[in-house]
């Protein structure tokens, strides 16, 4: 059944800048139609200095929920009335529900990452995980892995402007989540990197390495670390299969995943937070993500 927009149709939206390239409106509108829900989803280009004004306007207009992209994620976390544990630890929201005039902020990036692992038969609980990266995606993955019971997290990042963020995330996770240890090392220390990877069950790349136009790049030069039971996952989804994932598969890793599944499942998590229902992920994947 095709749902027609009417006087009672509820609306959700994406805010951030730029948003013109975003696949979110197509994905959510398709999912609302498939699940027969009387909602529409729009995208609004909002700069950082207009975030507060935009959020007030959306509240006044009765918007039911908002996805947030750069550069507004941190500001929206500051504006939220309540934050999920993940959003609080990350300090950024990508999903906000408006209920009784209050903003409930979430971050679904890490949820999407962990869910994608589970869909492929891997879990973070009681595992040792090495995550390369300290930006938005990496922080979300580190936080969610800790919240879902990871035993140890090793963070590696170049000594760039993100390094302090890794140290800050480690401190915040250890203060808030009992039973997990988080250690931070420079990515330039390749001896330490391989030593920690050998101790790990899961290796994650959440840096921009391997992302177009740097698709010939992988941070792992010594492919002997890739053993069959070792799980390798990339946040990068452009290209769909990075050099890291190609090499992990070639070396026999049974679970080696590109970032597209994380993207799909973070959208599904937001859809569930928005509507209380599951997104039709198989159809959404076929239609919008197969590439
Ligand atoms: P960011 O700008 O917040 O962080 C960038 C990170 O990459 C930092 O840790 C930085 O130190 C590191 N970095 C950059 N260039 C590097 C290089 N050449 N070598 C080593 N490290 C390098 O970016 P982000 O938003 O965290 O995105 C990182 C990647 O994850 C991007 O490819 C992005 O498209 C992807 N991503 C995927 C999803 C998903 O759902 N799959 C979600 C968010 C981001």
mmCIF file of C-alpha atoms and ligand atoms in Angstrom:
data_model
loop_
_atom_site.group_PDB
_atom_site.id
_atom_site.type_symbol
_atom_site.label_atom_id
_atom_site.label_comp_id
_atom_site.label_asym_id
_atom_site.label_seq_id
_atom_site.Cartn_x
_atom_site.Cartn_y
_atom_site.Cartn_z
ATOM 1 C CA UNK A 1 0.000 0.000 0.000
ATOM 2 C CA UNK A 2 1.356 3.452 -0.874
ATOM 3 C CA UNK A 3 1.019 5.853 2.051
ATOM 4 C CA UNK A 4 -0.118 9.308 0.960
ATOM 5 C CA UNK A 5 1.097 12.366 2.862
ATOM 6 C CA UNK A 6 -1.855 13.878 4.718
ATOM 7 C CA UNK A 7 -2.639 16.340 7.491
ATOM 8 C CA UNK A 8 -1.562 13.924 10.192
ATOM 9 C CA UNK A 9 1.639 12.595 8.617
ATOM 10 C CA UNK A 10 4.489 12.716 11.148
ATOM 11 C CA UNK A 11 7.973 13.761 10.130
ATOM 12 C CA UNK A 12 11.561 12.822 10.856
ATOM 13 C CA UNK A 13 14.633 14.426 9.344
ATOM 14 C CA UNK A 14 18.384 14.625 9.007
ATOM 15 C CA UNK A 15 20.285 17.784 9.968
ATOM 16 C CA UNK A 16 23.924 18.640 9.258
ATOM 17 C CA UNK A 17 25.950 20.010 6.368
ATOM 18 C CA UNK A 18 26.289 18.891 3.659
ATOM 19 C CA UNK A 19 23.279 16.546 3.489
ATOM 20 C CA UNK A 20 22.439 16.679 -0.231
ATOM 21 C CA UNK A 21 24.332 13.432 -0.942
ATOM 22 C CA UNK A 22 22.723 11.536 1.967
ATOM 23 C CA UNK A 23 20.998 8.218 1.332
ATOM 24 C CA UNK A 24 18.991 8.527 4.573
ATOM 25 C CA UNK A 25 15.793 10.114 3.129
ATOM 26 C CA UNK A 26 15.477 7.371 0.496
ATOM 27 C CA UNK A 27 16.200 4.599 3.024
ATOM 28 C CA UNK A 28 13.797 5.821 5.724
ATOM 29 C CA UNK A 29 10.966 6.833 3.360
ATOM 30 C CA UNK A 30 11.194 3.428 1.679
ATOM 31 C CA UNK A 31 11.126 1.735 5.112
ATOM 32 C CA UNK A 32 8.142 3.821 6.298
ATOM 33 C CA UNK A 33 6.256 2.759 3.155
ATOM 34 C CA UNK A 34 7.228 -0.911 3.567
ATOM 35 C CA UNK A 35 6.162 -0.967 7.219
ATOM 36 C CA UNK A 36 3.040 1.105 6.423
ATOM 37 C CA UNK A 37 3.810 3.961 8.783
ATOM 38 C CA UNK A 38 2.410 7.421 8.218
ATOM 39 C CA UNK A 39 5.727 9.262 8.352
ATOM 40 C CA UNK A 40 8.014 11.155 5.996
ATOM 41 C CA UNK A 41 11.735 11.885 6.251
ATOM 42 C CA UNK A 42 13.473 15.007 4.956
ATOM 43 C CA UNK A 43 17.022 16.386 5.014
ATOM 44 C CA UNK A 44 17.856 19.942 6.103
ATOM 45 C CA UNK A 45 21.225 21.596 5.521
ATOM 46 C CA UNK A 46 22.111 23.076 8.909
ATOM 47 C CA UNK A 47 25.440 24.695 9.807
ATOM 48 C CA UNK A 48 26.907 24.435 13.282
ATOM 49 C CA UNK A 49 25.946 27.995 14.247
ATOM 50 C CA UNK A 50 22.305 27.310 13.317
ATOM 51 C CA UNK A 51 22.006 23.997 15.191
ATOM 52 C CA UNK A 52 20.295 25.341 18.288
ATOM 53 C CA UNK A 53 17.806 27.374 16.248
ATOM 54 C CA UNK A 54 17.078 24.399 13.974
ATOM 55 C CA UNK A 55 16.507 22.055 16.917
ATOM 56 C CA UNK A 56 14.093 24.530 18.568
ATOM 57 C CA UNK A 57 12.224 24.917 15.293
ATOM 58 C CA UNK A 58 11.959 21.147 14.811
ATOM 59 C CA UNK A 59 10.603 20.788 18.345
ATOM 60 C CA UNK A 60 8.065 23.568 17.741
ATOM 61 C CA UNK A 61 6.922 21.890 14.512
ATOM 62 C CA UNK A 62 6.357 18.553 16.239
ATOM 63 C CA UNK A 63 9.199 16.695 14.499
ATOM 64 C CA UNK A 64 9.274 13.181 15.947
ATOM 65 C CA UNK A 65 12.954 12.464 15.582
ATOM 66 C CA UNK A 66 16.172 13.664 14.018
ATOM 67 C CA UNK A 67 19.293 12.052 12.636
ATOM 68 C CA UNK A 68 22.319 14.244 13.054
ATOM 69 C CA UNK A 69 25.445 14.346 10.960
ATOM 70 C CA UNK A 70 28.563 16.536 10.963
ATOM 71 C CA UNK A 71 29.063 19.266 12.072
ATOM 72 C CA UNK A 72 26.083 19.198 14.466
ATOM 73 C CA UNK A 73 26.598 15.932 16.418
ATOM 74 C CA UNK A 74 28.403 17.331 19.449
ATOM 75 C CA UNK A 75 26.213 20.422 19.713
ATOM 76 C CA UNK A 76 23.054 18.286 19.642
ATOM 77 C CA UNK A 77 24.454 16.134 22.468
ATOM 78 C CA UNK A 78 24.857 19.354 24.488
ATOM 79 C CA UNK A 79 21.269 20.371 23.705
ATOM 80 C CA UNK A 80 19.700 16.990 24.572
ATOM 81 C CA UNK A 81 17.692 16.626 27.776
ATOM 82 C CA UNK A 82 18.769 12.996 28.180
ATOM 83 C CA UNK A 83 21.547 10.940 26.629
ATOM 84 C CA UNK A 84 21.976 7.200 26.211
ATOM 85 C CA UNK A 85 25.107 5.782 27.873
ATOM 86 C CA UNK A 86 26.782 5.547 24.464
ATOM 87 C CA UNK A 87 25.902 9.115 23.417
ATOM 88 C CA UNK A 88 27.110 10.432 26.770
ATOM 89 C CA UNK A 89 30.443 8.604 26.575
ATOM 90 C CA UNK A 90 30.978 9.517 22.937
ATOM 91 C CA UNK A 91 29.842 13.110 23.511
ATOM 92 C CA UNK A 92 27.910 13.106 20.240
ATOM 93 C CA UNK A 93 24.437 12.166 19.019
ATOM 94 C CA UNK A 94 23.434 10.866 15.618
ATOM 95 C CA UNK A 95 19.836 10.067 16.579
ATOM 96 C CA UNK A 96 17.422 12.117 18.667
ATOM 97 C CA UNK A 97 13.848 11.318 19.576
ATOM 98 C CA UNK A 98 11.506 14.118 20.574
ATOM 99 C CA UNK A 99 9.053 13.008 23.259
ATOM 100 C CA UNK A 100 6.840 15.365 25.268
ATOM 101 C CA UNK A 101 9.010 18.262 24.135
ATOM 102 C CA UNK A 102 12.187 16.612 25.454
ATOM 103 C CA UNK A 103 15.181 15.535 23.376
ATOM 104 C CA UNK A 104 16.456 12.001 23.986
ATOM 105 C CA UNK A 105 19.851 11.600 22.347
ATOM 106 C CA UNK A 106 21.416 8.359 21.117
ATOM 107 C CA UNK A 107 24.413 7.281 19.107
ATOM 108 C CA UNK A 108 23.770 4.271 16.892
ATOM 109 C CA UNK A 109 27.130 4.005 15.057
ATOM 110 C CA UNK A 110 28.636 1.612 17.587
ATOM 111 C CA UNK A 111 25.349 -0.292 17.914
ATOM 112 C CA UNK A 112 25.429 -0.776 14.141
ATOM 113 C CA UNK A 113 29.007 -2.004 14.253
ATOM 114 C CA UNK A 114 28.375 -4.581 16.983
ATOM 115 C CA UNK A 115 25.100 -5.719 15.391
ATOM 116 C CA UNK A 116 26.842 -6.250 12.060
ATOM 117 C CA UNK A 117 29.450 -8.442 13.770
ATOM 118 C CA UNK A 118 26.658 -10.455 15.433
ATOM 119 C CA UNK A 119 24.857 -10.887 12.111
ATOM 120 C CA UNK A 120 28.059 -12.519 10.851
ATOM 121 C CA UNK A 121 28.563 -14.741 13.896
ATOM 122 C CA UNK A 122 31.001 -12.666 15.955
ATOM 123 C CA UNK A 123 30.494 -11.047 19.347
ATOM 124 C CA UNK A 124 32.491 -8.493 21.331
ATOM 125 C CA UNK A 125 31.591 -9.902 24.762
ATOM 126 C CA UNK A 126 34.704 -10.995 26.724
ATOM 127 C CA UNK A 127 36.845 -10.287 23.673
ATOM 128 C CA UNK A 128 40.109 -8.425 23.213
ATOM 129 C CA UNK A 129 39.762 -5.819 20.474
ATOM 130 C CA UNK A 130 42.288 -3.649 18.697
ATOM 131 C CA UNK A 131 40.744 -0.552 17.136
ATOM 132 C CA UNK A 132 42.788 1.656 14.835
ATOM 133 C CA UNK A 133 41.333 5.159 14.917
ATOM 134 C CA UNK A 134 40.197 7.840 17.344
ATOM 135 C CA UNK A 135 37.690 9.890 15.341
ATOM 136 C CA UNK A 136 33.891 9.691 15.329
ATOM 137 C CA UNK A 137 33.481 6.131 14.040
ATOM 138 C CA UNK A 138 36.304 4.712 16.162
ATOM 139 C CA UNK A 139 35.056 6.318 19.379
ATOM 140 C CA UNK A 140 31.539 4.954 18.799
ATOM 141 C CA UNK A 141 32.938 1.450 18.197
ATOM 142 C CA UNK A 142 35.203 1.575 21.273
ATOM 143 C CA UNK A 143 32.372 2.797 23.522
ATOM 144 C CA UNK A 144 29.792 0.278 22.295
ATOM 145 C CA UNK A 145 32.279 -2.588 22.494
ATOM 146 C CA UNK A 146 32.947 -1.647 26.125
ATOM 147 C CA UNK A 147 29.229 -1.304 26.911
ATOM 148 C CA UNK A 148 28.613 -4.750 25.405
ATOM 149 C CA UNK A 149 31.208 -6.478 27.530
ATOM 150 C CA UNK A 150 34.555 -6.355 25.705
ATOM 151 C CA UNK A 151 37.376 -7.355 28.070
ATOM 152 C CA UNK A 152 40.224 -5.252 26.664
ATOM 153 C CA UNK A 153 40.365 -2.547 24.044
ATOM 154 C CA UNK A 154 43.633 -1.421 22.479
ATOM 155 C CA UNK A 155 43.383 1.884 20.644
ATOM 156 C CA UNK A 156 46.012 2.809 18.075
ATOM 157 C CA UNK A 157 46.078 6.199 16.399
ATOM 158 C CA UNK A 158 48.638 8.393 14.675
ATOM 159 C CA UNK A 159 50.039 11.170 16.794
ATOM 160 C CA UNK A 160 47.695 13.638 15.114
ATOM 161 C CA UNK A 161 44.936 15.855 16.518
ATOM 162 C CA UNK A 162 42.790 12.777 17.268
ATOM 163 C CA UNK A 163 45.323 11.173 19.637
ATOM 164 C CA UNK A 164 44.170 13.156 22.694
ATOM 165 C CA UNK A 165 40.634 12.058 21.869
ATOM 166 C CA UNK A 166 41.723 8.408 22.176
ATOM 167 C CA UNK A 167 43.236 9.093 25.613
ATOM 168 C CA UNK A 168 40.085 10.897 26.681
ATOM 169 C CA UNK A 169 37.844 8.051 25.445
ATOM 170 C CA UNK A 170 39.976 5.498 27.299
ATOM 171 C CA UNK A 171 39.642 7.464 30.534
ATOM 172 C CA UNK A 172 35.895 7.917 30.133
ATOM 173 C CA UNK A 173 35.260 4.249 29.335
ATOM 174 C CA UNK A 174 37.333 3.002 32.273
ATOM 175 C CA UNK A 175 35.544 5.392 34.649
ATOM 176 C CA UNK A 176 32.072 4.450 33.480
ATOM 177 C CA UNK A 177 32.229 0.793 32.427
ATOM 178 C CA UNK A 178 33.397 -1.749 35.006
ATOM 179 C CA UNK A 179 35.571 -4.684 33.964
ATOM 180 C CA UNK A 180 37.136 -3.305 30.791
ATOM 181 C CA UNK A 181 40.667 -2.010 30.331
ATOM 182 C CA UNK A 182 41.525 0.420 27.565
ATOM 183 C CA UNK A 183 45.082 1.168 26.457
ATOM 184 C CA UNK A 184 46.177 3.772 23.921
ATOM 185 C CA UNK A 185 49.261 3.531 21.701
ATOM 186 C CA UNK A 186 50.682 5.469 18.776
ATOM 187 C CA UNK A 187 49.985 3.813 15.441
ATOM 188 C CA UNK A 188 53.546 4.673 14.455
ATOM 189 C CA UNK A 189 54.765 1.992 16.930
ATOM 190 C CA UNK A 190 54.275 -0.938 14.582
ATOM 191 C CA UNK A 191 56.013 -3.411 16.908
ATOM 192 C CA UNK A 192 53.441 -2.642 19.622
ATOM 193 C CA UNK A 193 50.630 -2.775 17.063
ATOM 194 C CA UNK A 194 51.496 -6.322 15.965
ATOM 195 C CA UNK A 195 52.100 -7.417 19.545
ATOM 196 C CA UNK A 196 48.616 -6.230 20.580
ATOM 197 C CA UNK A 197 46.945 -7.579 17.436
ATOM 198 C CA UNK A 198 48.366 -11.024 18.280
ATOM 199 C CA UNK A 199 46.666 -10.791 21.691
ATOM 200 C CA UNK A 200 43.368 -9.739 20.098
ATOM 201 C CA UNK A 201 40.298 -11.581 18.843
ATOM 202 C CA UNK A 202 39.083 -8.702 16.695
ATOM 203 C CA UNK A 203 40.880 -6.032 14.656
ATOM 204 C CA UNK A 204 39.011 -2.936 13.508
ATOM 205 C CA UNK A 205 40.069 -0.203 11.133
ATOM 206 C CA UNK A 206 38.078 2.947 11.882
ATOM 207 C CA UNK A 207 40.527 5.396 10.322
ATOM 208 C CA UNK A 208 40.245 6.935 6.884
ATOM 209 C CA UNK A 209 43.027 4.663 5.667
ATOM 210 C CA UNK A 210 41.776 2.538 2.766
ATOM 211 C CA UNK A 211 38.979 4.973 1.978
ATOM 212 C CA UNK A 212 38.783 6.396 -1.544
ATOM 213 C CA UNK A 213 40.977 7.928 -2.941
ATOM 214 C CA UNK A 214 43.460 6.024 -0.674
ATOM 215 C CA UNK A 215 42.063 2.608 -1.610
ATOM 216 C CA UNK A 216 45.550 1.152 -2.163
ATOM 217 C CA UNK A 217 46.390 1.723 1.494
ATOM 218 C CA UNK A 218 46.166 -0.704 4.413
ATOM 219 C CA UNK A 219 47.578 -0.059 7.875
ATOM 220 C CA UNK A 220 48.432 -3.754 8.238
ATOM 221 C CA UNK A 221 51.598 -4.539 6.284
ATOM 222 C CA UNK A 222 52.361 -7.870 7.984
ATOM 223 C CA UNK A 223 49.467 -10.032 6.761
ATOM 224 C CA UNK A 224 50.733 -13.032 8.764
ATOM 225 C CA UNK A 225 48.634 -11.663 11.664
ATOM 226 C CA UNK A 226 45.502 -12.737 9.784
ATOM 227 C CA UNK A 227 44.595 -16.170 11.143
ATOM 228 C CA UNK A 228 41.364 -18.053 10.253
ATOM 229 C CA UNK A 229 39.605 -17.397 13.580
ATOM 230 C CA UNK A 230 40.687 -13.777 13.718
ATOM 231 C CA UNK A 231 37.853 -11.295 13.023
ATOM 232 C CA UNK A 232 38.673 -8.248 10.907
ATOM 233 C CA UNK A 233 36.244 -5.374 10.375
ATOM 234 C CA UNK A 234 36.514 -2.062 8.589
ATOM 235 C CA UNK A 235 34.363 1.029 9.179
ATOM 236 C CA UNK A 236 35.279 2.214 5.684
ATOM 237 C CA UNK A 237 32.548 1.421 3.144
ATOM 238 C CA UNK A 238 33.854 3.294 0.119
ATOM 239 C CA UNK A 239 35.156 1.096 -1.470
ATOM 240 C CA UNK A 240 32.845 -1.696 -0.265
ATOM 241 C CA UNK A 241 35.872 -3.949 0.219
ATOM 242 C CA UNK A 242 39.053 -2.241 1.391
ATOM 243 C CA UNK A 243 42.561 -3.562 0.868
ATOM 244 C CA UNK A 244 42.577 -4.576 4.566
ATOM 245 C CA UNK A 245 39.463 -6.723 4.125
ATOM 246 C CA UNK A 246 40.650 -8.183 0.802
ATOM 247 C CA UNK A 247 43.968 -9.215 2.371
ATOM 248 C CA UNK A 248 42.314 -10.617 5.502
ATOM 249 C CA UNK A 249 40.009 -12.772 3.348
ATOM 250 C CA UNK A 250 42.896 -13.898 1.141
ATOM 251 C CA UNK A 251 44.805 -14.949 4.262
ATOM 252 C CA UNK A 252 41.865 -17.113 5.341
ATOM 253 C CA UNK A 253 40.001 -14.987 7.916
ATOM 254 C CA UNK A 254 36.497 -16.422 8.042
ATOM 255 C CA UNK A 255 34.960 -13.157 9.231
ATOM 256 C CA UNK A 256 36.261 -10.099 7.367
ATOM 257 C CA UNK A 257 33.684 -7.337 7.006
ATOM 258 C CA UNK A 258 33.570 -4.011 5.184
ATOM 259 C CA UNK A 259 31.822 -0.987 6.678
ATOM 260 C CA UNK A 260 28.560 -1.168 4.733
ATOM 261 C CA UNK A 261 26.933 -3.508 7.263
ATOM 262 C CA UNK A 262 27.746 -1.084 10.086
ATOM 263 C CA UNK A 263 26.073 1.669 8.054
ATOM 264 C CA UNK A 264 22.986 -0.472 7.424
ATOM 265 C CA UNK A 265 22.607 -1.559 11.052
ATOM 266 C CA UNK A 266 23.196 1.909 12.524
ATOM 267 C CA UNK A 267 20.295 3.040 10.319
ATOM 268 C CA UNK A 268 18.214 0.110 11.503
ATOM 269 C CA UNK A 269 18.938 0.978 15.132
ATOM 270 C CA UNK A 270 17.822 4.573 14.528
ATOM 271 C CA UNK A 271 14.671 3.349 12.746
ATOM 272 C CA UNK A 272 13.841 1.179 15.752
ATOM 273 C CA UNK A 273 14.460 4.061 18.161
ATOM 274 C CA UNK A 274 12.210 6.275 15.989
ATOM 275 C CA UNK A 275 9.330 3.861 15.378
ATOM 276 C CA UNK A 276 9.672 0.924 17.784
ATOM 277 C CA UNK A 277 9.720 -1.399 14.746
ATOM 278 C CA UNK A 278 12.475 -3.178 12.841
ATOM 279 C CA UNK A 279 13.595 -1.777 9.520
ATOM 280 C CA UNK A 280 13.173 -4.148 6.551
ATOM 281 C CA UNK A 281 16.942 -4.530 6.345
ATOM 282 C CA UNK A 282 17.126 -7.198 3.651
ATOM 283 C CA UNK A 283 15.090 -5.118 1.217
ATOM 284 C CA UNK A 284 16.913 -1.932 2.221
ATOM 285 C CA UNK A 285 20.270 -3.633 1.683
ATOM 286 C CA UNK A 286 19.299 -4.933 -1.763
ATOM 287 C CA UNK A 287 17.861 -1.614 -2.865
ATOM 288 C CA UNK A 288 20.305 0.928 -1.457
ATOM 289 C CA UNK A 289 23.475 -0.750 -0.185
ATOM 290 C CA UNK A 290 24.489 -3.580 -2.468
ATOM 291 C CA UNK A 291 26.542 -1.142 -4.575
HETATM 292 P P1 LIG B 1 37.150 11.287 11.616
HETATM 293 O O1 LIG B 1 37.606 12.421 10.745
HETATM 294 O O2 LIG B 1 36.318 11.563 12.804
HETATM 295 O O3 LIG B 1 38.449 10.458 12.098
HETATM 296 C C1 LIG B 1 39.455 10.139 11.187
HETATM 297 C C2 LIG B 1 40.374 9.100 11.797
HETATM 298 O O4 LIG B 1 41.206 8.580 10.758
HETATM 299 C C3 LIG B 1 41.311 9.619 12.875
HETATM 300 O O5 LIG B 1 41.515 8.598 13.815
HETATM 301 C C4 LIG B 1 42.596 9.918 12.105
HETATM 302 O O6 LIG B 1 43.734 9.885 12.943
HETATM 303 C C5 LIG B 1 42.584 8.744 11.157
HETATM 304 N N1 LIG B 1 43.311 8.887 9.883
HETATM 305 C C6 LIG B 1 43.019 9.723 8.865
HETATM 306 N N2 LIG B 1 43.835 9.486 7.817
HETATM 307 C C7 LIG B 1 44.656 8.449 8.207
HETATM 308 C C8 LIG B 1 45.717 7.740 7.575
HETATM 309 N N3 LIG B 1 46.090 8.010 6.322
HETATM 310 N N4 LIG B 1 46.341 6.763 8.274
HETATM 311 C C9 LIG B 1 45.960 6.460 9.535
HETATM 312 N N5 LIG B 1 44.973 7.097 10.172
HETATM 313 C C10 LIG B 1 44.327 8.087 9.516
HETATM 314 O O7 LIG B 1 36.409 10.289 10.613
HETATM 315 P P2 LIG B 1 35.264 9.233 10.964
HETATM 316 O O8 LIG B 1 33.946 9.882 10.835
HETATM 317 O O9 LIG B 1 35.604 8.526 12.225
HETATM 318 O O10 LIG B 1 35.391 8.234 9.711
HETATM 319 C C11 LIG B 1 36.444 7.291 9.591
HETATM 320 C C12 LIG B 1 36.051 6.291 8.498
HETATM 321 O O11 LIG B 1 34.896 5.559 8.947
HETATM 322 C C13 LIG B 1 35.619 6.960 7.177
HETATM 323 O O12 LIG B 1 36.029 6.141 6.119
HETATM 324 C C14 LIG B 1 34.098 6.979 7.264
HETATM 325 O O13 LIG B 1 33.476 6.963 5.986
HETATM 326 C C15 LIG B 1 33.853 5.676 8.000
HETATM 327 N N6 LIG B 1 32.584 5.650 8.741
HETATM 328 C C16 LIG B 1 31.807 4.574 8.564
HETATM 329 C C17 LIG B 1 30.628 4.461 9.226
HETATM 330 C C18 LIG B 1 29.778 3.248 8.978
HETATM 331 O O14 LIG B 1 28.599 3.229 9.398
HETATM 332 N N7 LIG B 1 30.324 2.241 8.337
HETATM 333 C C19 LIG B 1 30.218 5.465 10.130
HETATM 334 C C20 LIG B 1 31.053 6.562 10.311
HETATM 335 C C21 LIG B 1 32.242 6.652 9.603
#
